PDB file of C-alpha atoms in Angstrom:
ATOM      1  CA  GLN A   1       0.622 -20.351  -0.436  1.00  0.00           C
ATOM      2  CA  VAL A   2      -0.232 -16.665  -0.532  1.00  0.00           C
ATOM      3  CA  GLN A   3       2.746 -14.388  -0.259  1.00  0.00           C
ATOM      4  CA  LEU A   4       3.218 -10.627  -0.442  1.00  0.00           C
ATOM      5  CA  VAL A   5       6.799  -9.397  -0.370  1.00  0.00           C
ATOM      6  CA  GLU A   6       7.684  -5.723  -0.028  1.00  0.00           C
ATOM      7  CA  SER A   7      10.990  -4.275  -1.125  1.00  0.00           C
ATOM      8  CA  GLY A   8      12.624  -0.899  -1.592  1.00  0.00           C
ATOM      9  CA  GLY A   9      12.706   0.439   1.945  1.00  0.00           C
ATOM     10  CA  GLY A  10      15.747   2.090   3.408  1.00  0.00           C
ATOM     11  CA  LEU A  11      17.296   5.169   4.966  1.00  0.00           C
ATOM     12  CA  VAL A  12      16.919   8.388   2.990  1.00  0.00           C
ATOM     13  CA  GLN A  13      17.283  12.104   3.583  1.00  0.00           C
ATOM     14  CA  ALA A  14      14.341  14.448   3.919  1.00  0.00           C
ATOM     15  CA  GLY A  15      13.194  15.791   0.579  1.00  0.00           C
ATOM     16  CA  SER A  16      14.295  12.731  -1.334  1.00  0.00           C
ATOM     17  CA  SER A  17      12.256  10.057  -3.080  1.00  0.00           C
ATOM     18  CA  LEU A  18      11.853   6.339  -2.628  1.00  0.00           C
ATOM     19  CA  THR A  19       9.886   3.664  -4.439  1.00  0.00           C
ATOM     20  CA  LEU A  20       8.437   0.634  -2.697  1.00  0.00           C
ATOM     21  CA  SER A  21       7.343  -2.489  -4.517  1.00  0.00           C
ATOM     22  CA  CYS A  22       5.162  -5.389  -3.459  1.00  0.00           C
ATOM     23  CA  THR A  23       5.241  -8.595  -5.440  1.00  0.00           C
ATOM     24  CA  THR A  24       2.528 -11.158  -4.807  1.00  0.00           C
ATOM     25  CA  SER A  25       2.010 -14.836  -5.442  1.00  0.00           C
ATOM     26  CA  GLY A  26      -0.749 -17.328  -4.743  1.00  0.00           C
ATOM     27  CA  ILE A  27      -3.610 -14.938  -5.493  1.00  0.00           C
ATOM     28  CA  PRO A  28      -5.289 -13.751  -8.685  1.00  0.00           C
ATOM     29  CA  PHE A  29      -3.504 -10.419  -8.382  1.00  0.00           C
ATOM     30  CA  GLY A  30      -5.397  -8.732 -11.197  1.00  0.00           C
ATOM     31  CA  LEU A  31      -8.705  -9.299  -9.394  1.00  0.00           C
ATOM     32  CA  HIS A  32      -7.686  -7.867  -6.009  1.00  0.00           C
ATOM     33  CA  SER A  33      -7.730  -4.283  -4.902  1.00  0.00           C
ATOM     34  CA  MET A  34      -4.453  -3.428  -3.204  1.00  0.00           C
ATOM     35  CA  ALA A  35      -3.261  -0.993  -0.574  1.00  0.00           C
ATOM     36  CA  TRP A  36      -0.320   0.319   1.383  1.00  0.00           C
ATOM     37  CA  PHE A  37      -0.466   0.967   5.121  1.00  0.00           C
ATOM     38  CA  ARG A  38       2.227   2.226   7.454  1.00  0.00           C
ATOM     39  CA  GLN A  39       2.944   2.102  11.148  1.00  0.00           C
ATOM     40  CA  ALA A  40       5.404   4.245  13.058  1.00  0.00           C
ATOM     41  CA  PRO A  41       6.637   3.396  16.568  1.00  0.00           C
ATOM     42  CA  GLY A  42       3.966   4.181  19.124  1.00  0.00           C
ATOM     43  CA  LYS A  43       1.405   4.941  16.423  1.00  0.00           C
ATOM     44  CA  GLU A  44      -1.521   3.065  14.964  1.00  0.00           C
ATOM     45  CA  ARG A  45      -1.375   1.498  11.535  1.00  0.00           C
ATOM     46  CA  ASP A  46      -2.645   4.072   9.050  1.00  0.00           C
ATOM     47  CA  PHE A  47      -3.913   3.913   5.505  1.00  0.00           C
ATOM     48  CA  VAL A  48      -1.488   5.331   2.966  1.00  0.00           C
ATOM     49  CA  ALA A  49      -2.796   4.505  -0.505  1.00  0.00           C
ATOM     50  CA  GLY A  50      -5.139   2.136  -2.281  1.00  0.00           C
ATOM     51  CA  ILE A  51      -5.803   1.090  -5.837  1.00  0.00           C
ATOM     52  CA  SER A  52      -8.832  -0.732  -7.183  1.00  0.00           C
ATOM     53  CA  TRP A  53      -8.552  -4.065  -8.937  1.00  0.00           C
ATOM     54  CA  THR A  54      -9.196  -2.324 -12.247  1.00  0.00           C
ATOM     55  CA  GLY A  55      -6.473   0.220 -11.557  1.00  0.00           C
ATOM     56  CA  VAL A  56      -8.892   3.034 -12.336  1.00  0.00           C
ATOM     57  CA  LEU A  57      -9.563   4.202  -8.772  1.00  0.00           C
ATOM     58  CA  THR A  58      -6.788   5.401  -6.494  1.00  0.00           C
ATOM     59  CA  LYS A  59      -7.127   6.737  -2.952  1.00  0.00           C
ATOM     60  CA  TYR A  60      -4.644   8.397  -0.633  1.00  0.00           C
ATOM     61  CA  GLY A  61      -4.361   9.309   2.985  1.00  0.00           C
ATOM     62  CA  ASP A  62      -4.533  13.033   3.613  1.00  0.00           C
ATOM     63  CA  SER A  63      -0.926  13.299   4.730  1.00  0.00           C
ATOM     64  CA  VAL A  64       0.477  11.849   1.496  1.00  0.00           C
ATOM     65  CA  LYS A  65      -1.816  13.341  -1.143  1.00  0.00           C
ATOM     66  CA  GLY A  66       0.188  15.024  -3.863  1.00  0.00           C
ATOM     67  CA  ARG A  67       3.418  13.328  -2.776  1.00  0.00           C
ATOM     68  CA  PHE A  68       2.785   9.592  -3.116  1.00  0.00           C
ATOM     69  CA  THR A  69       1.543   7.656  -6.128  1.00  0.00           C
ATOM     70  CA  ILE A  70       0.238   4.096  -6.110  1.00  0.00           C
ATOM     71  CA  SER A  71       0.231   2.025  -9.266  1.00  0.00           C
ATOM     72  CA  ARG A  72      -0.031  -1.586 -10.314  1.00  0.00           C
ATOM     73  CA  GLU A  73       1.483  -3.731 -12.996  1.00  0.00           C
ATOM     74  CA  ASN A  74      -0.673  -6.814 -13.300  1.00  0.00           C
ATOM     75  CA  ALA A  75       1.681  -8.617 -15.667  1.00  0.00           C
ATOM     76  CA  LYS A  76       4.255  -8.594 -12.861  1.00  0.00           C
ATOM     77  CA  ASN A  77       1.797  -9.175  -9.984  1.00  0.00           C
ATOM     78  CA  THR A  78       3.224  -6.022  -8.465  1.00  0.00           C
ATOM     79  CA  VAL A  79       1.913  -2.912  -6.774  1.00  0.00           C
ATOM     80  CA  THR A  80       4.214   0.081  -6.386  1.00  0.00           C
ATOM     81  CA  LEU A  81       4.279   3.110  -4.114  1.00  0.00           C
ATOM     82  CA  GLN A  82       6.281   6.068  -5.384  1.00  0.00           C
ATOM     83  CA  MET A  83       7.088   8.412  -2.517  1.00  0.00           C
ATOM     84  CA  ASN A  84       8.338  11.939  -3.149  1.00  0.00           C
ATOM     85  CA  SER A  85       9.286  14.845  -0.900  1.00  0.00           C
ATOM     86  CA  LEU A  86       9.745  12.550   2.052  1.00  0.00           C
ATOM     87  CA  ASN A  87       9.814  13.980   5.551  1.00  0.00           C
ATOM     88  CA  SER A  88      10.372  12.600   9.018  1.00  0.00           C
ATOM     89  CA  GLU A  89       6.654  11.934   9.486  1.00  0.00           C
ATOM     90  CA  ASP A  90       6.886   9.376   6.692  1.00  0.00           C
ATOM     91  CA  SER A  91       9.241   7.179   8.719  1.00  0.00           C
ATOM     92  CA  ALA A  92       7.430   3.921   9.373  1.00  0.00           C
ATOM     93  CA  VAL A  93       7.167   0.287   8.479  1.00  0.00           C
ATOM     94  CA  TYR A  94       5.219   0.102   5.235  1.00  0.00           C
ATOM     95  CA  TYR A  95       2.917  -2.853   4.608  1.00  0.00           C
ATOM     96  CA  CYS A  96       1.398  -4.102   1.392  1.00  0.00           C
ATOM     97  CA  ALA A  97      -2.089  -5.609   1.553  1.00  0.00           C
ATOM     98  CA  ALA A  98      -4.506  -7.398  -0.769  1.00  0.00           C
ATOM     99  CA  ASP A  99      -8.276  -7.149  -0.519  1.00  0.00           C
ATOM    100  CA  ARG A 100     -10.173 -10.039   1.072  1.00  0.00           C
ATOM    101  CA  THR A 101     -12.472 -10.303  -1.948  1.00  0.00           C
ATOM    102  CA  VAL A 102     -12.096 -10.097  -5.695  1.00  0.00           C
ATOM    103  CA  ARG A 103     -13.658  -7.626  -8.109  1.00  0.00           C
ATOM    104  CA  VAL A 104     -14.670  -5.203  -5.370  1.00  0.00           C
ATOM    105  CA  GLU A 105     -16.944  -2.437  -6.618  1.00  0.00           C
ATOM    106  CA  ASP A 106     -19.544  -1.218  -4.150  1.00  0.00           C
ATOM    107  CA  GLY A 107     -18.635  -1.061  -0.495  1.00  0.00           C
ATOM    108  CA  TYR A 108     -14.868  -0.898  -1.010  1.00  0.00           C
ATOM    109  CA  ARG A 109     -13.571   0.229   2.387  1.00  0.00           C
ATOM    110  CA  TYR A 110     -10.137   1.160   1.127  1.00  0.00           C
ATOM    111  CA  TRP A 111      -9.103   2.886   4.360  1.00  0.00           C
ATOM    112  CA  ALA A 112      -9.905  -0.037   6.670  1.00  0.00           C
ATOM    113  CA  GLN A 113      -7.390  -2.628   7.761  1.00  0.00           C
ATOM    114  CA  ASP A 114     -10.055  -5.323   7.900  1.00  0.00           C
ATOM    115  CA  GLU A 115     -10.839  -4.768   4.218  1.00  0.00           C
ATOM    116  CA  TYR A 116      -7.618  -6.633   3.476  1.00  0.00           C
ATOM    117  CA  ARG A 117      -6.989 -10.309   4.021  1.00  0.00           C
ATOM    118  CA  TYR A 118      -3.384 -10.734   2.920  1.00  0.00           C
ATOM    119  CA  TRP A 119      -0.419  -8.753   4.227  1.00  0.00           C
ATOM    120  CA  GLY A 120       3.263  -8.537   3.559  1.00  0.00           C
ATOM    121  CA  GLN A 121       5.975  -8.594   6.195  1.00  0.00           C
ATOM    122  CA  GLY A 122       6.645  -4.877   5.925  1.00  0.00           C
ATOM    123  CA  THR A 123       9.605  -2.817   4.835  1.00  0.00           C
ATOM    124  CA  GLN A 124      11.231  -0.094   6.921  1.00  0.00           C
ATOM    125  CA  VAL A 125      11.416   3.462   5.624  1.00  0.00           C
ATOM    126  CA  THR A 126      13.477   5.882   7.667  1.00  0.00           C
ATOM    127  CA  VAL A 127      13.714   9.543   6.691  1.00  0.00           C
ATOM    128  CA  SER A 128      16.510  11.505   8.319  1.00  0.00           C
ATOM    129  CA  SER A 129      16.483  15.271   8.735  1.00  0.00           C
TER     130      SER A 129
END
């Protein structure tokens, strides 16, 4: 059974930092590109960050560039999102996702929800002002 489990969400003050983790099972984690998406109430689900299966390529949504960092630790089957300088616009449910294919190179649509086959249950991040 494929499972992605996010952790690390919570209530924090604006300007603070938070680190989310996603631990996977049932997939060859080291062969899948990974991503984080988020969805705020009344908003569409948006791309936050992605990392290639090799770990060499990272991509970020415009609103989080310079503040968020995605990384992976293949030995732990875990992808991490470090979030700094949080503001109220970062409040959302954050979802971890694994690519629908392995060893993606060309045609990696990192920003697209339908690029990813497996999804976690989400973890709530609330930033208070």
